Structures are given as structure tokens and as C-alpha cells.
PDB file of C-alpha atoms in Angstrom:
ATOM      1  CA  MET A 589      91.048  99.816 104.057  1.00 80.00           C
ATOM      2  CA  SER A 590      91.255 102.498 101.389  1.00 85.00           C
ATOM      3  CA  VAL A 591      90.389 106.109 102.200  1.00 80.00           C
ATOM      4  CA  GLY A 592      87.338 105.878  99.954  1.00 81.00           C
ATOM      5  CA  ALA A 593      86.147 102.720 101.724  1.00 88.00           C
ATOM      6  CA  LEU A 594      86.702 104.357 105.102  1.00 82.00           C
ATOM      7  CA  ALA A 595      84.729 107.447 104.084  1.00 80.00           C
ATOM      8  CA  LYS A 596      81.925 105.247 102.778  1.00 86.00           C
ATOM      9  CA  ALA A 597      81.835 103.248 106.031  1.00 87.00           C
ATOM     10  CA  LEU A 598      81.728 106.437 108.107  1.00 81.00           C
ATOM     11  CA  LYS A 599      78.916 107.866 105.979  1.00 81.00           C
ATOM     12  CA  GLN A 600      76.945 104.611 106.284  1.00 87.00           C
ATOM     13  CA  SER A 601      77.248 104.573 110.071  1.00 86.00           C
ATOM     14  CA  ASN A 602      74.375 105.671 112.263  1.00 83.00           C
ATOM     15  CA  VAL A 603      76.274 108.848 113.143  1.00 84.00           C
ATOM     16  CA  ASP A 604      75.288 111.946 111.167  1.00 84.00           C
ATOM     17  CA  ARG A 605      78.716 113.556 111.553  1.00 87.00           C
ATOM     18  CA  PHE A 606      81.688 112.723 113.768  1.00 87.00           C
ATOM     19  CA  ASP A 607      83.205 115.278 116.123  1.00 91.00           C
ATOM     20  CA  PHE A 608      86.635 113.850 115.327  1.00 91.00           C
ATOM     21  CA  VAL A 609      88.423 110.945 113.697  1.00 91.00           C
ATOM     22  CA  ASN A 610      91.768 110.034 115.243  1.00 91.00           C
ATOM     23  CA  PHE A 611      94.411 108.058 113.351  1.00 89.00           C
ATOM     24  CA  ASP A 612      97.096 106.454 115.505  1.00 84.00           C
ATOM     25  CA  ALA A 613      99.162 105.688 112.424  1.00 86.00           C
ATOM     26  CA  CYS A 614     102.031 107.170 110.458  1.00 86.00           C
ATOM     27  CA  LEU A 615     101.676 109.261 107.306  1.00 81.00           C
ATOM     28  CA  MET A 616      97.902 109.758 107.440  1.00 82.00           C
ATOM     29  CA  SER A 617      97.824 113.552 107.195  1.00 79.00           C
ATOM     30  CA  SER A 618      97.498 114.328 103.520  1.00 82.00           C
ATOM     31  CA  VAL A 619      95.342 116.712 101.538  1.00 82.00           C
ATOM     32  CA  GLU A 620      93.594 113.728  99.955  1.00 81.00           C
ATOM     33  CA  ILE A 621      92.624 112.135 103.268  1.00 86.00           C
ATOM     34  CA  ALA A 622      91.523 115.441 104.782  1.00 87.00           C
ATOM     35  CA  ALA A 623      89.438 116.303 101.712  1.00 84.00           C
ATOM     36  CA  VAL A 624      87.626 112.950 101.693  1.00 83.00           C
ATOM     37  CA  LEU A 625      87.035 112.746 105.442  1.00 87.00           C
ATOM     38  CA  SER A 626      86.107 116.422 105.820  1.00 87.00           C
ATOM     39  CA  GLU A 627      82.673 115.472 104.523  1.00 84.00           C
ATOM     40  CA  CYS A 628      81.921 113.387 107.614  1.00 85.00           C
ATOM     41  CA  THR A 629      83.992 114.769 110.506  1.00 89.00           C
ATOM     42  CA  ASP A 630      84.695 118.149 112.114  1.00 93.00           C
ATOM     43  CA  TYR A 631      88.295 117.453 113.179  1.00 94.00           C
ATOM     44  CA  LEU A 632      91.040 115.063 112.181  1.00 94.00           C
ATOM     45  CA  ILE A 633      93.838 114.057 114.522  1.00 94.00           C
ATOM     46  CA  LEU A 634      96.629 112.581 112.438  1.00 93.00           C
ATOM     47  CA  SER A 635     100.289 112.586 111.584  1.00 89.00           C
ATOM     48  CA  PRO A 636     101.884 113.872 108.367  1.00 86.00           C
ATOM     49  CA  GLU A 637     105.078 112.032 109.281  1.00 86.00           C
ATOM     50  CA  THR A 638     105.898 109.157 111.579  1.00 81.00           C
ATOM     51  CA  GLU A 639     104.400 108.542 114.977  1.00 82.00           C
ATOM     52  CA  PRO A 640     106.663 107.148 117.690  1.00 82.00           C
ATOM     53  CA  GLY A 641     106.778 103.376 118.125  1.00 83.00           C
ATOM     54  CA  TYR A 642     104.421 103.228 121.095  1.00 85.00           C
ATOM     55  CA  GLY A 643     101.794 105.321 119.331  1.00 87.00           C
ATOM     56  CA  GLN A 644      99.487 107.699 121.130  1.00 90.00           C
ATOM     57  CA  GLU A 645      98.957 107.872 124.879  1.00 90.00           C
ATOM     58  CA  TYR A 646      95.300 106.950 125.413  1.00 92.00           C
ATOM     59  CA  VAL A 647      94.811 107.081 129.199  1.00 94.00           C
ATOM     60  CA  THR A 648      94.954 110.871 129.522  1.00 95.00           C
ATOM     61  CA  TRP A 649      92.569 111.737 126.721  1.00 95.00           C
ATOM     62  CA  LEU A 650      90.112 108.928 127.413  1.00 96.00           C
ATOM     63  CA  ASP A 651      89.962 110.022 131.083  1.00 97.00           C
ATOM     64  CA  ALA A 652      89.355 113.626 129.973  1.00 97.00           C
ATOM     65  CA  LEU A 653      86.602 112.499 127.603  1.00 95.00           C
ATOM     66  CA  ALA A 654      84.982 110.354 130.317  1.00 97.00           C
ATOM     67  CA  LYS A 655      84.922 113.388 132.651  1.00 97.00           C
ATOM     68  CA  GLU A 656      83.504 115.685 129.970  1.00 96.00           C
ATOM     69  CA  PRO A 657      81.752 113.622 127.255  1.00 94.00           C
ATOM     70  CA  GLY A 658      80.409 116.722 125.503  1.00 93.00           C
ATOM     71  CA  MET A 659      83.879 118.153 124.984  1.00 93.00           C
ATOM     72  CA  ASP A 660      84.472 119.930 121.672  1.00 91.00           C
ATOM     73  CA  GLY A 661      86.453 117.886 119.131  1.00 92.00           C
ATOM     74  CA  TYR A 662      89.147 120.539 118.876  1.00 93.00           C
ATOM     75  CA  GLU A 663      89.679 120.673 122.642  1.00 95.00           C
ATOM     76  CA  LEU A 664      89.885 116.879 122.763  1.00 95.00           C
ATOM     77  CA  GLY A 665      92.292 116.902 119.827  1.00 95.00           C
ATOM     78  CA  LYS A 666      94.580 119.288 121.714  1.00 96.00           C
ATOM     79  CA  ILE A 667      94.507 116.961 124.731  1.00 96.00           C
ATOM     80  CA  ILE A 668      95.397 113.980 122.494  1.00 95.00           C
ATOM     81  CA  VAL A 669      98.364 115.829 120.967  1.00 94.00           C
ATOM     82  CA  ASP A 670      99.566 117.211 124.312  1.00 94.00           C
ATOM     83  CA  ALA A 671      99.258 113.773 125.972  1.00 94.00           C
ATOM     84  CA  MET A 672     101.400 112.204 123.261  1.00 91.00           C
ATOM     85  CA  ILE A 673     104.057 114.907 123.609  1.00 90.00           C
ATOM     86  CA  ALA A 674     104.095 114.539 127.404  1.00 91.00           C
ATOM     87  CA  PHE A 675     104.419 110.754 127.139  1.00 88.00           C
ATOM     88  CA  TYR A 676     107.495 110.900 124.910  1.00 89.00           C
ATOM     89  CA  GLU A 677     109.091 113.691 126.946  1.00 89.00           C
ATOM     90  CA  ASP A 678     108.692 111.738 130.213  1.00 85.00           C
ATOM     91  CA  GLU A 679     112.010 110.140 131.161  1.00 89.00           C
ATOM     92  CA  THR A 680     110.213 107.270 132.898  1.00 90.00           C
ATOM     93  CA  THR A 681     108.389 106.020 129.769  1.00 84.00           C
ATOM     94  CA  PRO A 682     109.827 103.342 127.487  1.00 83.00           C
ATOM     95  CA  GLY A 683     109.486 105.633 124.473  1.00 81.00           C
ATOM     96  CA  TYR A 684     111.367 108.550 126.041  1.00 84.00           C
ATOM     97  CA  LEU A 685     112.702 110.930 123.385  1.00 83.00           C
ATOM     98  CA  GLN A 686     111.246 109.085 120.400  1.00 83.00           C
ATOM     99  CA  SER A 687     110.175 111.682 117.874  1.00 82.00           C
ATOM    100  CA  GLY A 688     107.027 112.025 115.830  1.00 83.00           C
ATOM    101  CA  THR A 689     104.364 114.402 114.614  1.00 86.00           C
ATOM    102  CA  LEU A 690     100.678 114.726 115.435  1.00 89.00           C
ATOM    103  CA  ALA A 691      98.232 117.481 114.467  1.00 91.00           C
ATOM    104  CA  VAL A 692      94.609 118.548 114.823  1.00 94.00           C
ATOM    105  CA  ILE A 693      92.975 119.747 111.595  1.00 91.00           C
ATOM    106  CA  ASN A 694      89.718 121.661 111.442  1.00 92.00           C
ATOM    107  CA  THR A 695      87.896 120.243 108.415  1.00 90.00           C
ATOM    108  CA  LYS A 696      85.293 123.022 108.115  1.00 88.00           C
ATOM    109  CA  ASN A 697      85.261 124.215 104.509  1.00 86.00           C
ATOM    110  CA  PHE A 698      88.472 122.252 103.943  1.00 85.00           C
ATOM    111  CA  LYS A 699      87.918 121.679 100.247  1.00 80.00           C
ATOM    112  CA  ASP A 700      86.986 125.314  99.663  1.00 82.00           C
ATOM    113  CA  ARG A 701      90.081 126.526 101.511  1.00 83.00           C
ATOM    114  CA  MET A 702      92.414 124.149  99.647  1.00 82.00           C
ATOM    115  CA  VAL A 703      91.293 124.531  96.035  1.00 77.00           C
ATOM    116  CA  ALA A 704      93.004 127.882  95.359  1.00 81.00           C
ATOM    117  CA  PRO A 705      96.375 127.112  97.035  1.00 86.00           C
ATOM    118  CA  VAL A 706      96.636 123.632  95.475  1.00 84.00           C
ATOM    119  CA  THR A 707      95.686 125.019  92.059  1.00 84.00           C
ATOM    120  CA  GLU A 708      98.302 127.767  92.434  1.00 87.00           C
ATOM    121  CA  LEU A 709     100.945 125.229  93.475  1.00 86.00           C
ATOM    122  CA  ALA A 710     100.122 123.053  90.471  1.00 85.00           C
ATOM    123  CA  GLY A 711     100.555 126.086  88.211  1.00 84.00           C
ATOM    124  CA  ILE A 712     103.923 126.966  89.759  1.00 81.00           C
ATOM    125  CA  MET A 713     105.109 123.379  89.401  1.00 79.00           C
ATOM    126  CA  ASP A 714     103.983 123.193  85.788  1.00 79.00           C
ATOM    127  CA  ARG A 715     105.614 126.500  84.900  1.00 76.00           C
ATOM    128  CA  GLU A 716     108.890 125.856  86.692  1.00 71.00           C
ATOM    129  CA  LEU A 717     109.362 122.221  85.781  1.00 72.00           C
ATOM    130  CA  THR A 718     108.376 122.415  82.119  1.00 70.00           C
ATOM    131  CA  HIS A 719     109.775 125.802  81.102  1.00 65.00           C
ATOM    132  CA  ILE A 720     113.413 125.836  82.100  1.00 60.00           C
ATOM    133  CA  GLY A 721     114.837 129.345  82.038  1.00 60.00           C
ATOM    134  CA  LYS A 722     118.435 130.452  82.284  1.00 57.00           C
ATOM    135  CA  ASN A 723     118.623 129.060  85.829  1.00 56.00           C
ATOM    136  CA  ASN A 724     117.962 125.529  87.004  1.00 53.00           C
ATOM    137  CA  ALA A 725     114.209 124.849  87.022  1.00 54.00           C
ATOM    138  CA  LEU A 726     114.212 123.152  90.424  1.00 56.00           C
ATOM    139  CA  LEU A 727     116.040 126.082  91.982  1.00 56.00           C
ATOM    140  CA  ASN A 728     113.504 128.492  90.482  1.00 57.00           C
ATOM    141  CA  PHE A 729     110.692 126.334  91.859  1.00 56.00           C
ATOM    142  CA  GLU A 730     112.167 126.392  95.350  1.00 58.00           C
ATOM    143  CA  ASP A 731     112.737 130.160  95.240  1.00 59.00           C
ATOM    144  CA  GLU A 732     109.168 130.819  94.093  1.00 58.00           C
ATOM    145  CA  LEU A 733     107.734 128.631  96.847  1.00 57.00           C
ATOM    146  CA  ARG A 734     109.800 130.507  99.404  1.00 59.00           C
ATOM    147  CA  SER A 735     108.577 133.862  98.041  1.00 61.00           C
ATOM    148  CA  GLN A 736     104.963 132.620  98.194  1.00 59.00           C
ATOM    149  CA  ALA A 737     105.397 131.761 101.877  1.00 56.00           C
ATOM    150  CA  ALA A 738     106.574 135.263 102.779  1.00 53.00           C
TER     151      ALA A 738
END
């Protein structure tokens, strides 16, 4: 299912807005996905990289949700992330020491918060990759990104 089709399906559901949408899949955390889904959910739980082979650990967070069904999406997202970390750090689990990434993203005003930084990055990339100075353009690009992070 495409991101656009997913967003359309979520908007057409009987739910006005979701507290969270959780992706138990690799490579789902991108600006594009967050921007599209921010219109219909408060939090996204997703991975910008790979998730370990066994995926997320569901028992812990589903038990927590059953005990407190009105739990805030962010708090539940933290439990989901922490449960996955604990599962892969537990020597008794089959996925012990597999690595992966999982994050909770607050989607409130996501588009508004991303427009300026993405526009600035596009400008830096255009300038550095199309106007080669006396130094290598890619090196200049990397240096400028590092200086922007400081």
C-alpha cells in the first residue's frame, strides 16, 4: 500500500484522529511519511533504519495498553520502544543482540516545523553541489552541514 493510499484509508476510517500509528517495518521513518500521516495521527512509532528480524515485542505494550486504555500516545510509544530494546537485550530471547532502530515522533505541527529546515538543506545542497569552489564540493557540503548542526 502506498503512503498516499494509507493516509486516505486512515482519513476514511470512522476515527477522527489516531493517537498513534505504529509501523513494525524497516525504513518507514521518513520526512515524507511523517508529513503525510501527521494529518491523521498524533504520534508515529517507526524505524528510520532496519528493525531486528523478530520485529517488535507486542506482549509488554499490549498488556500496558489493556491496563490503561486511555494512555497518551507518547507514553505508549515509549513503552513500545523500551519493550523492543529490552527484548533484544535479553540473553534468553532468540533475537538477542540483533540491532535496529525505533523512534516515537510527535506529529504536531510537523509540516510547519519541517518546511524551513528542509528548504535550507535544499539550498545548501544546490549551492554546494552546483557551484564547485576551490575545494571539493562534497567536502564543502559536509563541512557546512556540520557547522549547521553546531
